[in-house]
């Protein structure tokens, strides 16, 4: 079929449907603009041809539409508060008797945004990969260093030529390194719980003065053991109030936050002062601060100091010992408690870490009582008996030795079945210390069996599963208390005393 094609009309229809803006401009007058152009430049309805180009294009973008010049370039322009990435091709042309300029404008925004998004994602992925590798390398170093000391000094201890004094020093080294390793593992667990949103917060009514006193007793001890104890003065500053202040918060987590900040202050301060203080900011906020006269932090590092793993890149600084997780965890904890952590520091002139916690003015409370330390000083439990359910020989031996000073009698059981055998013999038992993971019959099953038989002896559960929310499960089942491994002897004895010294 023969069709008569009118080239002028065909070109016109191509322009009208083109997904690029077409403008023909002569002496600033828009002789033609296609519908895509009207749309792109922010006029929804087709705009009148023959308008002035300045009615169409914002003044700051007019220079891109230079007549009589042949060129192609990419740029970004603002149209109705939106950034558009465009490519403009201008070519002088002839139209009847005049020589206007034809502008072709391609909207590259969606391609550009995709490109940028891709670049950003690639950068993030590369960065995460790099951080992960350096994190792993670092962790391996951080884990191996204390382990090395623990294994090394344990081997040295077995040598016959070691005298008592040296032995004590080796024990101290083993103890310090074990604690360092345990802290690191706790940090890693905390961080992974935070990242998977599993870290639970247990808010209770907390007496602030008692809390600060407890932290300061612990920190005084740390400071006494540190070589810097003579060069650093530890100061507590609190508001002069007749009443105690109570806040509704997670006590243990606040202790963890302040302790992290204090231990950093100690790590990065050679001499001078470390001040722990708090003040009432307003009706709704309390502010805690840890101020030191240490090395301070460079300005350019300040904004990154709380970001995840950032510290790892620079932690090989000789003064610093740590995995670079402390502040990340601290910030996350403050966030979880509904607060805000900030830092002020001047390089060479000390640092102040401040955090706010929510508080209500009516949380001012009762007259100040002095903190009673609960640790029993002298114990004689020679008339008492515990049943220790533990399948690991090393753990059983450790508990036997650790409890020796209390003179308590211990009956051992290796699994739940043995526990039930002992209990069925009606032996007089004051307390059961029950491992959760045991062969044949685990701690949960044993506890249920006891309840079925109406055996009402207090049970403290012990477990090494810090990752799961086992604590919740243990307490909801009705166990009297819970202690996690590795067991700290003082805490265990304090806990046992609650049931034995009734
Ligand atoms: P770590 O101390 O284990 O390296 P942190 O997350 O606790 O990890 O701290 C990260 C970094 O922040 C430290 O390595 C150190 O460079 C800096 N920093 C933290 N606290 C202080 C402080 N009080 N004074 C100076 N620098 C500090």
Coordinates of C-alpha atoms and ligand atoms in Angstrom, one line a residue:
X1 CA 0.0 0.0 0.0
X2 CA 1.4 3.3 -1.0
X3 CA 1.3 6.0 1.6
X4 CA 2.0 9.6 1.1
X5 CA 4.4 10.8 3.8
X6 CA 4.6 14.4 4.7
X7 CA 8.1 14.8 6.1
X8 CA 7.3 18.0 7.9
X9 CA 4.4 16.5 9.7
X10 CA 6.3 13.3 10.5
X11 CA 9.2 15.2 12.1
X12 CA 6.7 17.2 14.1
X13 CA 5.0 14.1 15.4
X14 CA 8.4 12.6 16.3
X15 CA 9.3 15.7 18.3
X16 CA 5.8 15.7 20.0
X17 CA 6.3 12.2 21.2
X18 CA 10.0 12.2 21.9
X19 CA 11.1 11.4 25.5
X20 CA 13.6 14.3 25.4
X21 CA 12.9 18.0 25.6
X22 CA 13.1 19.8 22.3
X23 CA 13.3 23.6 22.3
X24 CA 13.9 25.9 19.3
X25 CA 15.0 29.3 20.5
X26 CA 15.6 32.4 18.6
X27 CA 16.7 35.6 20.3
X28 CA 15.4 34.3 23.7
X29 CA 12.0 33.5 22.2
X30 CA 10.9 29.9 22.4
X31 CA 9.6 29.2 18.9
X32 CA 8.8 25.6 19.8
X33 CA 8.8 23.3 22.8
X34 CA 7.6 19.8 22.8
X35 CA 5.3 18.3 25.5
X36 CA 8.2 16.5 27.2
X37 CA 10.0 19.8 27.5
X38 CA 7.0 21.5 29.1
X39 CA 6.8 18.7 31.5
X40 CA 10.5 18.6 32.3
X41 CA 10.6 22.3 33.0
X42 CA 7.8 22.1 35.4
X43 CA 4.8 23.1 33.3
X44 CA 2.3 20.3 33.4
X45 CA 0.1 21.6 30.6
X46 CA 1.7 22.3 27.2
X47 CA 3.0 25.8 27.4
X48 CA 2.5 28.4 24.9
X49 CA 5.1 28.6 22.2
X50 CA 6.5 32.0 21.6
X51 CA 7.1 32.7 25.3
X52 CA 10.4 34.1 26.5
X53 CA 12.9 31.5 27.5
X54 CA 13.2 33.3 30.9
X55 CA 9.5 32.4 31.6
X56 CA 10.4 28.8 31.2
X57 CA 13.9 28.4 32.6
X58 CA 14.9 29.8 36.1
X59 CA 17.3 32.7 35.9
X60 CA 20.3 30.7 37.4
X61 CA 20.0 28.1 34.6
X62 CA 19.6 30.4 31.7
X63 CA 23.3 30.4 30.9
X64 CA 23.0 26.7 29.9
X65 CA 20.9 27.7 27.0
X66 CA 23.3 29.7 25.0
X67 CA 22.2 30.4 21.4
X68 CA 24.4 30.0 18.4
X69 CA 26.8 27.5 20.0
X70 CA 27.2 23.8 19.2
X71 CA 27.9 21.9 22.3
X72 CA 26.9 18.9 24.5
X73 CA 27.3 18.8 28.3
X74 CA 25.9 17.3 31.4
X75 CA 24.7 19.3 34.3
X76 CA 22.4 19.4 37.2
X77 CA 19.7 22.0 37.6
X78 CA 17.0 22.7 40.3
X79 CA 13.5 22.5 39.0
X80 CA 10.7 23.1 41.5
X81 CA 13.1 22.2 44.5
X82 CA 14.1 19.0 42.8
X83 CA 17.6 18.3 41.4
X84 CA 17.5 17.1 37.8
X85 CA 20.5 15.7 36.0
X86 CA 20.3 16.6 32.4
X87 CA 22.3 16.4 29.2
X88 CA 21.9 19.5 27.0
X89 CA 22.9 19.4 23.3
X90 CA 22.6 22.7 21.5
X91 CA 23.0 23.1 17.7
X92 CA 22.4 26.2 15.6
X93 CA 19.9 25.4 12.9
X94 CA 18.0 27.1 10.1
X95 CA 14.3 27.6 10.1
X96 CA 12.9 29.4 7.1
X97 CA 14.6 32.7 7.0
X98 CA 16.0 32.8 10.6
X99 CA 18.8 30.9 12.4
X100 CA 17.4 29.7 15.7
X101 CA 19.2 27.2 18.1
X102 CA 17.8 23.7 18.7
X103 CA 18.2 22.4 22.2
X104 CA 17.8 18.7 23.0
X105 CA 17.6 18.0 26.7
X106 CA 17.8 14.5 28.0
X107 CA 16.7 13.8 31.6
X108 CA 19.4 11.6 33.1
X109 CA 18.1 11.8 36.7
X110 CA 16.9 8.2 37.1
X111 CA 20.1 6.8 35.5
X112 CA 22.2 9.2 37.6
X113 CA 20.4 8.3 40.9
X114 CA 20.8 4.6 40.1
X115 CA 24.5 5.1 39.3
X116 CA 25.0 7.0 42.5
X117 CA 23.1 4.5 44.6
X118 CA 25.2 1.7 43.0
X119 CA 28.4 3.6 43.7
X120 CA 27.3 4.2 47.3
X121 CA 26.4 0.5 47.8
X122 CA 29.7 -0.6 46.2
X123 CA 31.6 1.7 48.6
X124 CA 29.6 0.5 51.6
X125 CA 30.2 -3.1 50.6
X126 CA 33.9 -2.5 50.1
X127 CA 34.1 -0.6 53.4
X128 CA 32.1 -3.2 55.3
X129 CA 34.4 -5.9 53.8
X130 CA 37.5 -4.0 54.8
X131 CA 36.1 -3.3 58.3
X132 CA 35.2 -7.0 58.7
X133 CA 38.6 -8.1 57.7
X134 CA 40.4 -5.7 60.0
X135 CA 37.8 -6.5 62.7
X136 CA 38.6 -10.2 62.4
X137 CA 42.4 -9.6 62.3
X138 CA 42.1 -7.4 65.3
X139 CA 39.9 -9.8 67.2
X140 CA 42.2 -12.6 66.6
X141 CA 45.0 -10.4 68.0
X142 CA 42.9 -9.3 71.0
X143 CA 41.9 -12.9 71.8
X144 CA 45.3 -14.4 71.3
X145 CA 47.2 -11.9 73.4
X146 CA 45.5 -12.7 76.8
X147 CA 45.2 -16.4 75.8
X148 CA 48.9 -16.5 75.2
X149 CA 49.5 -15.1 78.7
X150 CA 47.1 -17.5 80.3
X151 CA 48.6 -20.5 78.6
X152 CA 52.1 -19.3 79.1
X153 CA 51.8 -18.5 82.8
X154 CA 49.8 -21.7 83.5
X155 CA 52.7 -23.7 82.0
X156 CA 55.2 -21.8 84.1
X157 CA 53.3 -22.5 87.2
X158 CA 53.8 -26.2 86.9
X159 CA 57.6 -25.8 86.8
X160 CA 59.1 -26.9 90.1
X161 CA 61.6 -24.1 90.3
X162 CA 59.0 -21.4 90.8
X163 CA 59.0 -19.9 94.3
X164 CA 55.8 -18.7 96.1
X165 CA 56.3 -15.0 95.3
X166 CA 56.7 -15.7 91.6
X167 CA 53.7 -18.0 91.7
X168 CA 51.6 -15.1 93.1
X169 CA 52.7 -12.9 90.2
X170 CA 51.9 -15.6 87.7
X171 CA 48.4 -16.0 89.3
X172 CA 47.8 -12.3 89.0
X173 CA 48.8 -12.3 85.4
X174 CA 46.5 -15.2 84.7
X175 CA 43.7 -13.5 86.5
X176 CA 44.1 -10.2 84.8
X177 CA 44.3 -11.8 81.3
X178 CA 41.3 -14.0 82.0
X179 CA 39.3 -10.9 82.9
X180 CA 40.5 -9.1 79.8
X181 CA 39.4 -12.0 77.7
X182 CA 36.1 -12.3 79.4
X183 CA 35.4 -8.6 79.0
X184 CA 36.2 -8.9 75.3
X185 CA 33.8 -11.8 74.9
X186 CA 31.1 -9.9 76.8
X187 CA 31.6 -6.9 74.4
X188 CA 31.3 -9.1 71.3
X189 CA 28.2 -10.7 72.7
X190 CA 26.7 -7.4 73.6
X191 CA 27.4 -5.9 70.2
X192 CA 26.0 -8.9 68.3
X193 CA 22.9 -8.8 70.5
X194 CA 22.5 -5.1 69.8
X195 CA 22.8 -5.6 66.1
X196 CA 20.2 -8.3 66.1
X197 CA 18.0 -6.2 68.4
X198 CA 18.1 -8.8 71.1
X199 CA 19.6 -6.9 73.9
X200 CA 17.0 -6.6 76.5
X201 CA 16.8 -3.7 78.9
X202 CA 15.5 -4.3 82.4
X203 CA 14.5 -1.0 84.0
X204 CA 14.1 -0.8 87.7
X205 CA 13.8 2.0 90.2
X206 CA 17.4 2.9 90.9
X207 CA 18.9 5.0 93.7
X208 CA 21.4 7.2 91.9
X209 CA 23.7 7.9 94.9
X210 CA 24.0 4.2 95.6
X211 CA 24.7 3.5 92.0
X212 CA 27.5 6.2 91.8
X213 CA 28.9 4.9 95.1
X214 CA 29.0 1.4 93.8
X215 CA 30.7 2.4 90.6
X216 CA 33.2 4.6 92.5
X217 CA 34.1 1.7 94.9
X218 CA 34.9 -0.5 91.9
X219 CA 36.8 2.2 90.1
X220 CA 38.8 3.1 93.2
X221 CA 39.9 -0.6 93.3
X222 CA 40.8 -0.5 89.6
X223 CA 42.8 2.7 90.2
X224 CA 44.5 1.2 93.2
X225 CA 45.7 -1.7 91.2
X226 CA 46.8 0.5 88.3
X227 CA 50.4 1.9 88.2
X228 CA 48.9 5.4 87.9
X229 CA 47.2 5.4 91.3
X230 CA 49.5 8.1 92.6
X231 CA 49.4 10.3 89.6
X232 CA 45.6 10.4 89.2
X233 CA 43.0 11.8 91.6
X234 CA 39.5 10.4 91.2
X235 CA 36.8 12.8 92.1
X236 CA 33.0 12.4 92.4
X237 CA 30.8 15.4 91.8
X238 CA 27.1 15.3 92.6
X239 CA 24.4 17.8 93.3
X240 CA 24.0 18.9 96.9
X241 CA 20.6 17.5 97.7
X242 CA 19.0 16.4 100.9
X243 CA 17.1 13.6 99.2
X244 CA 18.3 10.7 97.1
X245 CA 17.4 10.7 93.4
X246 CA 15.8 7.7 91.9
X247 CA 15.7 7.0 88.2
X248 CA 13.8 4.3 86.4
X249 CA 16.5 2.7 84.3
X250 CA 18.6 -0.4 83.7
X251 CA 21.0 -0.3 86.7
X252 CA 23.5 -2.8 85.3
X253 CA 23.6 -1.1 81.9
X254 CA 24.3 2.3 83.5
X255 CA 27.1 0.8 85.5
X256 CA 28.4 -0.7 82.2
X257 CA 28.2 2.7 80.5
X258 CA 30.0 4.6 83.2
X259 CA 32.6 1.9 83.8
X260 CA 33.4 1.9 80.1
X261 CA 33.9 5.7 80.1
X262 CA 35.9 5.6 83.3
X263 CA 38.2 2.8 82.0
X264 CA 38.8 4.8 78.8
X265 CA 39.6 7.9 80.9
X266 CA 42.1 5.8 82.9
X267 CA 43.6 4.3 79.7
X268 CA 44.2 7.7 78.1
X269 CA 45.2 9.7 81.1
X270 CA 48.7 9.7 82.5
X271 CA 48.3 12.2 85.3
X272 CA 45.8 14.7 86.7
X273 CA 42.2 14.1 87.4
X274 CA 39.3 11.8 86.4
X275 CA 36.0 13.3 87.5
X276 CA 32.7 11.4 87.5
X277 CA 29.7 13.5 88.0
X278 CA 26.0 14.1 87.3
X279 CA 23.6 16.9 87.4
X280 CA 19.9 17.5 87.0
X281 CA 19.6 19.3 83.6
X282 CA 15.9 20.0 83.7
X283 CA 12.7 18.4 84.7
X284 CA 13.2 15.5 82.3
X285 CA 16.9 15.0 81.9
X286 CA 19.9 14.0 84.1
X287 CA 23.3 14.4 82.7
X288 CA 26.3 12.2 83.7
X289 CA 29.8 13.1 82.8
X290 CA 33.3 11.5 82.9
X291 CA 36.0 14.1 82.5
X292 CA 39.7 13.5 82.3
X293 CA 42.9 15.4 81.9
X294 CA 44.3 12.9 79.4
X295 CA 45.6 13.0 75.9
X296 CA 42.4 14.2 74.3
X297 CA 41.1 13.4 70.9
X298 CA 41.9 15.1 67.6
X299 CA 39.1 17.1 66.1
X300 CA 38.8 15.1 62.9
X301 CA 38.4 11.9 64.9
X302 CA 35.7 13.2 67.2
X303 CA 32.8 12.8 64.8
X304 CA 33.7 9.2 64.1
X305 CA 34.6 8.1 67.5
X306 CA 31.3 6.2 68.2
X307 CA 31.0 4.6 64.8
X308 CA 31.2 0.9 64.5
X309 CA 34.7 -0.6 64.1
X310 CA 36.0 2.9 63.2
X311 CA 38.4 2.7 66.1
X312 CA 40.0 -0.4 64.8
X313 CA 41.9 1.4 62.1
X314 CA 43.7 3.5 64.6
X315 CA 43.8 1.3 67.7
X316 CA 47.3 0.1 67.1
X317 CA 48.3 3.3 68.8
X318 CA 50.7 2.1 71.5
X319 CA 48.9 3.6 74.4
X320 CA 45.7 2.0 73.6
X321 CA 44.8 -1.5 74.6
X322 CA 41.4 -2.7 73.6
X323 CA 39.3 -3.9 70.7
X324 CA 37.8 -0.5 69.9
X325 CA 34.3 -1.7 70.7
X326 CA 33.8 0.1 74.0
X327 CA 32.4 3.4 72.7
X328 CA 30.2 1.7 70.1
X329 CA 28.6 -0.4 72.8
X330 CA 28.4 2.5 75.2
X331 CA 26.6 4.7 72.7
X332 CA 24.2 1.9 71.8
X333 CA 23.5 1.3 75.4
X334 CA 22.8 5.0 76.1
X335 CA 20.5 5.0 73.0
X336 CA 18.6 2.0 74.3
X337 CA 18.1 3.7 77.7
X338 CA 16.5 6.6 75.8
X339 CA 19.5 8.9 76.3
X340 CA 22.2 10.6 74.3
X341 CA 26.0 10.3 74.4
X342 CA 28.3 13.2 73.4
X343 CA 31.9 14.0 73.7
X344 CA 33.9 17.3 74.0
X345 CA 37.6 17.1 73.7
X346 CA 40.6 19.2 72.8
X347 CA 43.7 17.3 71.6
X348 CA 46.3 17.3 74.4
X349 CA 43.8 18.8 76.8
X350 CA 41.6 16.0 78.1
X351 CA 38.2 14.8 77.2
X352 CA 34.7 14.9 78.6
X353 CA 32.1 12.3 77.8
X354 CA 28.6 13.3 78.7
X355 CA 25.4 11.4 78.5
X356 CA 21.8 12.3 79.3
X357 CA 19.3 9.9 80.7
X358 CA 15.5 10.5 81.0
X359 CA 14.3 11.3 84.5
X360 CA 11.3 12.8 86.2
X361 CA 11.6 15.5 88.8
X362 CA 9.4 13.5 91.2
X363 CA 12.0 10.8 91.2
X364 CA 13.7 12.6 94.1
X365 CA 13.3 10.2 97.0
X366 CA 14.2 9.2 100.5
X367 CA 17.0 10.4 102.8
X368 CA 20.5 9.2 101.8
X369 CA 21.4 5.8 103.3
X370 CA 24.9 4.6 103.2
X371 CA 25.6 1.7 100.9
X372 CA 26.0 -1.6 102.7
X373 CA 28.5 -3.9 101.1
X374 CA 26.9 -7.3 101.0
X375 CA 29.9 -9.4 100.7
X376 CA 30.2 -11.5 103.9
X377 CA 33.6 -11.1 105.5
X378 CA 33.6 -14.2 107.6
X379 CA 31.7 -17.4 106.8
X380 CA 31.2 -20.6 108.5
X381 CA 28.9 -22.9 106.6
X382 CA 30.3 -26.1 108.1
X383 CA 26.7 -27.1 109.2
X384 CA 25.4 -26.5 105.7
X385 CA 25.3 -28.7 102.6
X386 CA 25.0 -27.9 98.9
X387 CA 24.3 -30.3 96.1
X388 CA 26.5 -29.4 93.1
X389 CA 25.2 -30.6 89.8
X390 CA 28.0 -30.3 87.3
X391 CA 29.1 -32.7 84.6
X392 CA 32.5 -31.0 83.8
X393 CA 35.1 -32.2 86.2
X394 CA 37.2 -29.0 85.9
X395 CA 34.2 -26.8 86.8
X396 CA 33.3 -29.0 89.8
X397 CA 36.9 -28.9 91.0
X398 CA 37.0 -25.2 90.6
X399 CA 33.8 -24.7 92.6
X400 CA 35.0 -27.1 95.3
X401 CA 38.2 -25.1 95.7
X402 CA 36.5 -21.7 95.5
X403 CA 34.0 -22.7 98.2
X404 CA 36.6 -24.3 100.5
X405 CA 36.9 -21.1 102.6
X406 CA 33.2 -21.3 103.5
X407 CA 33.6 -24.8 104.9
X408 CA 30.4 -25.8 103.3
X409 CA 29.8 -29.5 102.6
X410 CA 29.4 -30.4 99.0
X411 CA 27.6 -33.4 97.4
X412 CA 28.5 -33.8 93.8
X413 CA 26.2 -35.0 91.0
X414 CA 27.1 -35.3 87.3
X415 CA 23.7 -35.1 85.8
X416 CA 20.0 -34.6 86.7
X417 CA 19.4 -38.3 87.4
X418 CA 22.1 -38.3 90.0
X419 CA 20.5 -35.1 91.5
X420 CA 17.2 -36.9 91.8
X421 CA 18.8 -39.9 93.4
X422 CA 20.4 -37.8 96.1
X423 CA 17.2 -35.9 96.7
X424 CA 15.2 -39.1 96.9
X425 CA 17.4 -40.3 99.7
X426 CA 16.1 -37.4 101.8
X427 CA 19.6 -36.0 102.4
X428 CA 19.5 -32.7 104.2
X429 CA 20.4 -30.1 101.4
X430 CA 20.3 -26.4 101.9
X431 CA 20.9 -25.3 98.3
X432 CA 21.4 -26.7 94.9
X433 CA 23.8 -25.3 92.4
X434 CA 22.6 -26.6 89.1
X435 CA 24.4 -26.6 85.8
X436 CA 21.8 -26.2 83.0
X437 CA 23.5 -28.2 80.2
X438 CA 24.1 -31.7 81.5
X439 CA 24.0 -35.1 79.8
X440 CA 21.0 -37.5 80.3
X441 CA 18.8 -35.1 82.2
X442 CA 19.6 -31.4 81.9
X443 CA 19.0 -28.6 84.5
X444 CA 15.5 -27.7 83.2
X445 CA 14.3 -31.3 83.3
X446 CA 15.7 -31.8 86.7
X447 CA 14.0 -28.7 88.1
X448 CA 10.7 -29.8 86.6
X449 CA 11.2 -33.3 88.2
X450 CA 11.9 -31.7 91.6
X451 CA 8.7 -29.6 91.3
X452 CA 6.7 -32.6 90.4
X453 CA 7.9 -34.3 93.6
X454 CA 7.3 -31.2 95.6
X455 CA 10.9 -30.8 96.6
X456 CA 11.3 -27.3 97.8
X457 CA 15.0 -26.6 98.0
X458 CA 16.4 -23.3 96.6
X459 CA 18.1 -23.7 93.3
X460 CA 20.7 -21.4 91.7
X461 CA 21.1 -22.2 88.0
X462 CA 24.5 -21.8 86.4
X463 CA 25.0 -21.6 82.6
X464 CA 27.5 -20.4 80.0
X465 CA 24.9 -19.5 77.4
X466 CA 25.3 -15.8 77.4
X467 CA 24.0 -15.5 73.8
X468 CA 20.4 -16.5 74.4
X469 CA 17.8 -15.1 76.7
X470 CA 18.3 -17.9 79.0
X471 CA 18.2 -15.8 82.1
X472 CA 14.6 -15.0 81.3
X473 CA 13.8 -18.6 80.7
X474 CA 15.5 -19.7 83.9
X475 CA 13.8 -17.1 86.1
X476 CA 10.3 -17.7 84.5
X477 CA 10.6 -21.4 85.2
X478 CA 11.0 -20.6 88.9
X479 CA 14.7 -21.1 89.6
X480 CA 15.6 -19.0 92.7
X481 CA 18.5 -17.3 91.0
X482 CA 21.0 -17.5 88.2
X483 CA 24.7 -17.1 87.7
X484 CA 26.6 -17.1 84.4
X485 CA 29.9 -18.8 83.8
X486 CA 32.7 -18.0 84.3
X487 CA 31.6 -17.8 87.8
X488 CA 33.0 -15.0 90.0
X489 CA 33.4 -16.5 93.4
X490 CA 32.5 -13.4 95.5
X491 CA 29.3 -13.0 93.5
X492 CA 28.4 -16.7 93.9
X493 CA 29.0 -16.6 97.7
X494 CA 27.0 -13.4 98.1
X495 CA 24.2 -15.1 96.2
X496 CA 24.4 -18.3 98.2
X497 CA 24.3 -16.3 101.4
X498 CA 20.8 -15.1 100.5
X499 CA 19.5 -18.6 100.7
X500 CA 21.9 -20.2 103.3
X501 CA 22.0 -17.4 106.0
X502 CA 18.3 -16.9 106.2
Ligands
LIG1 P1 39.3 1.1 72.7 O1 39.5 1.9 73.9 O2 39.1 -0.3 73.1 O3 40.2 1.3 71.6 P2 36.8 2.5 72.5 O4 35.7 2.3 71.6 O5 36.5 2.5 74.0 O6 37.9 1.4 72.1 O7 37.5 3.9 72.2 C1 37.8 4.2 70.8 C2 38.9 5.2 70.7 O8 38.5 6.4 71.2 C3 40.2 4.8 71.5 O9 41.0 3.9 70.9 C4 40.8 6.2 71.7 O10 41.5 6.6 70.5 C5 39.6 7.1 71.8 N1 39.2 7.5 73.2 C6 38.2 7.0 73.9 N2 38.1 7.5 75.1 C7 39.1 8.4 75.2 C8 39.5 9.3 76.2 N3 38.9 9.4 77.4 N4 40.6 10.1 75.9 C9 41.2 10.0 74.7 N5 40.8 9.2 73.7 C10 39.8 8.4 73.9

